[in-house]
Short mmCIF file of C-alpha atoms in Angstrom, two decimals:
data_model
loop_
_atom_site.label_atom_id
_atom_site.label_comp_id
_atom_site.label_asym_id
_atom_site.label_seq_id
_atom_site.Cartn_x
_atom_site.Cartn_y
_atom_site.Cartn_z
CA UNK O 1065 0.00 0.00 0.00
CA UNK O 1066 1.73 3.33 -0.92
CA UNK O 1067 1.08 6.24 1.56
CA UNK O 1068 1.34 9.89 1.28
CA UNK O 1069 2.20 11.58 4.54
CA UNK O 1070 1.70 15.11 5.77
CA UNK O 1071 2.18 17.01 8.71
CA UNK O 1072 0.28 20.28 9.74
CA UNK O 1073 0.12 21.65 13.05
CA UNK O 1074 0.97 18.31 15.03
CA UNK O 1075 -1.49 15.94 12.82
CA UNK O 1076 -0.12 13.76 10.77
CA UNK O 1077 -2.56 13.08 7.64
CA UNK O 1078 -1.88 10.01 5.87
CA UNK O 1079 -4.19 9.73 2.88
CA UNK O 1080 -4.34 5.78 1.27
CA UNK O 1081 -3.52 6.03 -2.80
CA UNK O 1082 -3.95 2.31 -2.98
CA UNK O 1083 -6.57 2.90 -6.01
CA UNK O 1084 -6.83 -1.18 -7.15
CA UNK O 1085 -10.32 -0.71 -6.13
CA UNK O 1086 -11.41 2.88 -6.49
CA UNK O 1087 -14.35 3.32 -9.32
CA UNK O 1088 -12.75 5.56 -11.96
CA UNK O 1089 -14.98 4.50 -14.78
CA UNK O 1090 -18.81 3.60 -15.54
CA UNK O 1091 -20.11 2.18 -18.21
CA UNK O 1092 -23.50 1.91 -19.21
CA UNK O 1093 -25.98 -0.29 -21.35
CA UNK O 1094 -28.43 1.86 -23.64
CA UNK O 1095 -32.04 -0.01 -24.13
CA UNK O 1096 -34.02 -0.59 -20.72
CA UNK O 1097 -30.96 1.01 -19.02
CA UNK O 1098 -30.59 5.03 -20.14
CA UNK O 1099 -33.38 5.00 -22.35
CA UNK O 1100 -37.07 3.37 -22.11
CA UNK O 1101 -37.00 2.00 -25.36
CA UNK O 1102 -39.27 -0.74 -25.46
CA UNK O 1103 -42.42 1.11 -26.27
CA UNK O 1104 -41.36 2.55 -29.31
CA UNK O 1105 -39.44 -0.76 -30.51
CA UNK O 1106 -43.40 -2.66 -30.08
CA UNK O 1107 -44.98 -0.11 -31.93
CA UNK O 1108 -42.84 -0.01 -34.41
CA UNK O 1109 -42.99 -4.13 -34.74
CA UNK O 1110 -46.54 -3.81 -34.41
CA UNK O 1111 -47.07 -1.15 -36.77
CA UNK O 1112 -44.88 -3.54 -40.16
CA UNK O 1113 -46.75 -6.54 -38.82
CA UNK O 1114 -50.07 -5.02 -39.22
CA UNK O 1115 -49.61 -3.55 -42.55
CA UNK O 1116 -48.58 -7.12 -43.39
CA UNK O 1117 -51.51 -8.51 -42.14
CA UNK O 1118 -49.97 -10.53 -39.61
CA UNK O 1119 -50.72 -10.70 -35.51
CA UNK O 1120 -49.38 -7.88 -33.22
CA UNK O 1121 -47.14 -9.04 -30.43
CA UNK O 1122 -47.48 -7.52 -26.89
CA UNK O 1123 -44.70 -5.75 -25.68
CA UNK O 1124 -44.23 -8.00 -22.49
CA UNK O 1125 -43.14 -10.85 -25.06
CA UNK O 1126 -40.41 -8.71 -26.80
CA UNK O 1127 -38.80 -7.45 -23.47
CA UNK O 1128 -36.24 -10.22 -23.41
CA UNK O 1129 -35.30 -10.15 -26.80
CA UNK O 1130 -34.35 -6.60 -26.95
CA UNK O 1131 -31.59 -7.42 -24.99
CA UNK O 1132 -30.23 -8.97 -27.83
CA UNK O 1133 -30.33 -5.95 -29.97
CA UNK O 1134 -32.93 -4.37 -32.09
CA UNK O 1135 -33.35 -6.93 -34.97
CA UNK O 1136 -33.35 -10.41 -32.50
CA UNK O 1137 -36.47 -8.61 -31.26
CA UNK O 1138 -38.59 -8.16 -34.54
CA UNK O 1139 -37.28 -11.73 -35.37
CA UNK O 1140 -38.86 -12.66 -31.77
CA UNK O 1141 -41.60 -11.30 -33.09
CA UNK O 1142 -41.71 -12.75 -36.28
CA UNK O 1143 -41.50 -16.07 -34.79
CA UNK O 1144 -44.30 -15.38 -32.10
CA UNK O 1145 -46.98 -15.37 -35.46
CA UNK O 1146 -49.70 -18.48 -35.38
CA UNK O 1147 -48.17 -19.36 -39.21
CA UNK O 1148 -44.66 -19.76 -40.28
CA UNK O 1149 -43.39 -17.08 -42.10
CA UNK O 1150 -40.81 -17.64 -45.07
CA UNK O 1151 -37.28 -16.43 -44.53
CA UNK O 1152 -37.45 -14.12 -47.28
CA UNK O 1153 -40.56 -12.65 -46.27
CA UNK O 1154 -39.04 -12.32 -42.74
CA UNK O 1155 -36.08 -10.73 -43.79
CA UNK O 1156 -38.03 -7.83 -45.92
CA UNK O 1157 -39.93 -6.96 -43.16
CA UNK O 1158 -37.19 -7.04 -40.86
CA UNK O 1159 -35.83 -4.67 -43.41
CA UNK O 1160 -39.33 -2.45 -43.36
CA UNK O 1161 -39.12 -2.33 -39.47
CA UNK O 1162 -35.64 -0.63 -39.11
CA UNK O 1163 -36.52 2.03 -41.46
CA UNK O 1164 -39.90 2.30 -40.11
CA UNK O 1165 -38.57 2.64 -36.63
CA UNK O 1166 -35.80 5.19 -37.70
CA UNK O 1167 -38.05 7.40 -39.57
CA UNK O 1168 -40.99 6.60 -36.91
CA UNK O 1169 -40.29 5.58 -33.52
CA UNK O 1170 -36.53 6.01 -32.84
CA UNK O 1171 -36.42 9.40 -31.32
CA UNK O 1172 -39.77 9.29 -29.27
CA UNK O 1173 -37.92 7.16 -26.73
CA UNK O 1174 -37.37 8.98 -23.11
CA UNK O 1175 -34.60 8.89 -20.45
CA UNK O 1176 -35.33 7.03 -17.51
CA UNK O 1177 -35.98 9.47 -14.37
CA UNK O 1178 -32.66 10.87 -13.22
CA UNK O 1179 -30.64 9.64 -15.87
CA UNK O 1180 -29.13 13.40 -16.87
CA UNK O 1181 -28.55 14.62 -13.03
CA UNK O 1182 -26.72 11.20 -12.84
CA UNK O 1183 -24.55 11.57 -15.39
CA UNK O 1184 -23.82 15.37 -14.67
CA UNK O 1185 -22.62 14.07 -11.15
CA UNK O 1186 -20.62 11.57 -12.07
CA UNK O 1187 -18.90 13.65 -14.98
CA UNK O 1188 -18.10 15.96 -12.24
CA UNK O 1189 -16.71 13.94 -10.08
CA UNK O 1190 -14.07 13.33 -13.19
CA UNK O 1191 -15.14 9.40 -13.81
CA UNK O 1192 -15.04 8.04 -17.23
CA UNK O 1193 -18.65 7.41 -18.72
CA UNK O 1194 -18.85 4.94 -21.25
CA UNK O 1195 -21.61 3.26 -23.85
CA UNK O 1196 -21.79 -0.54 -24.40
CA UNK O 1197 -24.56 -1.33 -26.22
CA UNK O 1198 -26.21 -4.51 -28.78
CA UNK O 1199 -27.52 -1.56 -30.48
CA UNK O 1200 -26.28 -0.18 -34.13
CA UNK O 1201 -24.02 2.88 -33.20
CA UNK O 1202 -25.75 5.25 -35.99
CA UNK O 1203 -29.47 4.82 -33.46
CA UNK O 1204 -27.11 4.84 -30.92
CA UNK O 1205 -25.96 8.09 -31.27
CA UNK O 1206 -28.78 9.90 -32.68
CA UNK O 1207 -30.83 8.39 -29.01
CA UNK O 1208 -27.88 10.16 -27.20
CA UNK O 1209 -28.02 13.37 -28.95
CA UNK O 1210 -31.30 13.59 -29.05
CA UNK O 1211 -30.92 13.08 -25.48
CA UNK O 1212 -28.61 16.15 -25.24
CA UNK O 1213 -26.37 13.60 -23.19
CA UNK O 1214 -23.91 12.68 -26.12
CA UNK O 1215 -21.62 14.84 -24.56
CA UNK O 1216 -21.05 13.08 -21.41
CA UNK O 1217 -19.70 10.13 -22.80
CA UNK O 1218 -16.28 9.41 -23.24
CA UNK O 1219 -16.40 6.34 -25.78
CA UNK O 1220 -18.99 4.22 -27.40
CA UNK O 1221 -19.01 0.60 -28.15
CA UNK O 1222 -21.77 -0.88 -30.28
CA UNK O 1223 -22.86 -3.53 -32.41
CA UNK O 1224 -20.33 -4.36 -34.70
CA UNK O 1225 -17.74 -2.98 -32.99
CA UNK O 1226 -16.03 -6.09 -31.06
CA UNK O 1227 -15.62 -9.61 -32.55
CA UNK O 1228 -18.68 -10.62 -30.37
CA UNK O 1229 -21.71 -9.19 -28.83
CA UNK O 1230 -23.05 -9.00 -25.42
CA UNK O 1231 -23.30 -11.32 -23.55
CA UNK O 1232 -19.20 -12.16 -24.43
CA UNK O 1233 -16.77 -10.21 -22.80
CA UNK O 1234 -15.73 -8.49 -26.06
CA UNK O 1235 -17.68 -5.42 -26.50
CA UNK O 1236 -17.12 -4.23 -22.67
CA UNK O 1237 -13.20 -5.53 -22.53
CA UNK O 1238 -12.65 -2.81 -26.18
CA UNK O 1239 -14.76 0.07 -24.38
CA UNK O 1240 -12.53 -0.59 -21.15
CA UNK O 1241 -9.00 -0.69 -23.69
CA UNK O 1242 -10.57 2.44 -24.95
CA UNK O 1243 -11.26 4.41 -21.79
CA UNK O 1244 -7.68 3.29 -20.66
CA UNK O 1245 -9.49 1.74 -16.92
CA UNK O 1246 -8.95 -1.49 -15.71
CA UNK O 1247 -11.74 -4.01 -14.86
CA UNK O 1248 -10.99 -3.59 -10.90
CA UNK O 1249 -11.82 -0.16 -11.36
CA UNK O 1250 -14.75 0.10 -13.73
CA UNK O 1251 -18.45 -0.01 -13.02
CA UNK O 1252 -20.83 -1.59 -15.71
CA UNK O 1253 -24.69 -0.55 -15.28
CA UNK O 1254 -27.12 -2.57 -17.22
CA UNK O 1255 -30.89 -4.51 -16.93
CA UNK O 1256 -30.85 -7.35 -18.23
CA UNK O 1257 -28.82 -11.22 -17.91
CA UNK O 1258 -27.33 -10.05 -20.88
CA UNK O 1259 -25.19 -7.61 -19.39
CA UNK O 1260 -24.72 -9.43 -15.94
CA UNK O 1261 -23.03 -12.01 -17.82
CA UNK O 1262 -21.07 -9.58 -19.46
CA UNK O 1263 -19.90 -7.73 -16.42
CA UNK O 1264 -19.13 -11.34 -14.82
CA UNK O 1265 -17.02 -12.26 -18.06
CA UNK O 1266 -14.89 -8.97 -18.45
CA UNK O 1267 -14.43 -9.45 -14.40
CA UNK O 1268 -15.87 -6.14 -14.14
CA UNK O 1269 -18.77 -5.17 -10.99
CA UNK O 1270 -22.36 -4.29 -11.93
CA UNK O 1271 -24.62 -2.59 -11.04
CA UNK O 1272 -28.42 -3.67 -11.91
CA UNK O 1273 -31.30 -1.31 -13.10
CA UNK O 1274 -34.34 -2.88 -11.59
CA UNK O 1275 -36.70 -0.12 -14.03
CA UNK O 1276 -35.67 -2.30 -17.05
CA UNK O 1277 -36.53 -5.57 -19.14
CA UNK O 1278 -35.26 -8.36 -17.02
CA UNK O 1279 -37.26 -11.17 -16.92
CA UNK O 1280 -36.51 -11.92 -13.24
CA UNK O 1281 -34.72 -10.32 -10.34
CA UNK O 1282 -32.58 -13.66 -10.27
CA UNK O 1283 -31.41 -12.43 -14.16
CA UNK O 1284 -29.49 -9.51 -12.66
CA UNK O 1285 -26.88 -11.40 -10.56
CA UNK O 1286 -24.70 -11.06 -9.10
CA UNK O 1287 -24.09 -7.09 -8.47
CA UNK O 1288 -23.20 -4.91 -6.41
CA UNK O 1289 -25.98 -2.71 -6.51
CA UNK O 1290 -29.54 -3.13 -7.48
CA UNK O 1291 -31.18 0.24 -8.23
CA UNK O 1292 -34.43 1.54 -9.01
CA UNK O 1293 -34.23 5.22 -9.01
CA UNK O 1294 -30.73 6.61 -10.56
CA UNK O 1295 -29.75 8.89 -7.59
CA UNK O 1296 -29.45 5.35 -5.43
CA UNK O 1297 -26.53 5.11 -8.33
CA UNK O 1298 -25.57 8.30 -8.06
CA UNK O 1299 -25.33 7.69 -4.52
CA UNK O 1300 -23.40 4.64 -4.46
CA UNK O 1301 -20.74 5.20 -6.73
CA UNK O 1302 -19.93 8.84 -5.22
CA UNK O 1303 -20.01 7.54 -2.00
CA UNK O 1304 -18.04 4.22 -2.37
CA UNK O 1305 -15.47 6.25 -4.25
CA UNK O 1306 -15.30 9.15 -1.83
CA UNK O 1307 -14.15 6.35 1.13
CA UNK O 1308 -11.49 5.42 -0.78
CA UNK O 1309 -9.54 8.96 -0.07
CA UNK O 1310 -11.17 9.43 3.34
CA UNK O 1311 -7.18 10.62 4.95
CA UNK O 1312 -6.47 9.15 8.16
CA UNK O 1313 -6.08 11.70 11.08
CA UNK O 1314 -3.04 10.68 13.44
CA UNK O 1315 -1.95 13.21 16.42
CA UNK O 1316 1.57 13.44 17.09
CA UNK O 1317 3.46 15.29 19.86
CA UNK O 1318 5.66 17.01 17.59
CA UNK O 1319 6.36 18.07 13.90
CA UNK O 1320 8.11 15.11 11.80
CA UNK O 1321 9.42 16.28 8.40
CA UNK O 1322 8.34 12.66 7.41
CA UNK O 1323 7.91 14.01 3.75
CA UNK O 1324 7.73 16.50 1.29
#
């Protein structure tokens, strides 16, 4: 453990800048996690399937697929209809449903509660914020902007952009190689089993969003913290970062010049 080791007035103030464990970096899944985007993915879904005269799929069935990324769902979809449908029909409506949900849907999706004052905190506290995401980066980025949030974020990581997706280690092991943080000192924040798995894979702790599609509770171990409302994050990570440089106040009888 390396110590730094003042003197003022008689106390001796030795501060611990053992940081192996300190948090200097969270990262953060997009869909269910930042941004309530299963509403807008449905109707979207919904609204192709329709016009195709085929069965609408309620959203509680789609949840879990999301977490894949935005195509697994529609094909979860797709796959939900009473008949069969042909692979080449499937794959031109798959086609319809992106662009409908670009053009459409995309940008109607809203931050979670808190989301913004969360990420101003941490951003002030100078912690790296990160994006690791199944989604494609160009939605990606135009959810974050028109978020106003893009700004925040340090580096983004998105489908396409590792050799595999979530749930493999890839995706969050690049964004970590990019930020220039270690595992032991990076934070992942995500909702589903997808990302838990993740997290558990690139050895990094996580941090569970209870407000997104999980199937189960059981789906979002293990982690460190399970949140509902973002300033319990907030809370957490400030907090269990702050004790790390807590000094330690020792009284001496008279001045030392133990350092410089």
């Amino acid at each position: 453990m390396n110590l730094v080791i003042k003197l003022t007035q008689g106390v001796c103030i030795i501060s611990n800048m053992n940081t192996s464990n300190q948090i200097r970096s969270v990262i953060f899944d997009v869909d269910g996690t930042l941004f309530d985007t299963l509403p807008s993915l449905s109707a979207a879904a919904n609204d192709v399937l329709a016009n195709a005269g085929m069965r609408e799929v309620s959203m509680s069935l789609l949840g879990s697929a999301l977490n894949e990324g935005l195509r697994p769902m529609f094909r979860q979809a797709i796959a939900l209809q009473s008949a069969p449908v042909d692979a080449v029909a499937a794959n031109q409506l798959e086609i319809e449903y992106m662009a409908h949900y670009g053009r459409r849907w995309l940008l109607t999706a809203p931050l979670f509660a808190g989301v913004t004052e969360a990420l101003a905190a941490l951003r002030s506290q100078g912690l790296k914020l990160g994006i690791c995401t199944n989604r494609d980066r160009a939605s990606t980025e135009a959810l974050l902007a028109s978020a106003s949030i893009a700004s925040f974020f340090d580096a983004i990581v998105s489908l396409g952009d590792a050799p595999l997706p979530k749930p493999a280690a890839d995706p969050l092991l690049l964004l970590m190689e990019r930020l220039e943080v270690p595992p032991a000192e990076t934070l992942f924040v995500g909702d589903s089993a997808m990302d838990a798995c993740c997290a558990q894979l690139s050895k990094v702790r996580f941090a569970a969003h209870r407000g997104g599609y999980a199937g189960q509770p059981a789906d979002l171990l293990p982690n460190v913290l399970s949140f509902g409302a973002y300033d319990q994050l907030t809370s957490w990570v400030l907090d269990h970062r702050s004790a790390l440089f807590h000094p330690v106040r020792v009284t001496v009888s008279c001045p030392i010049n133990l350092c410089h």
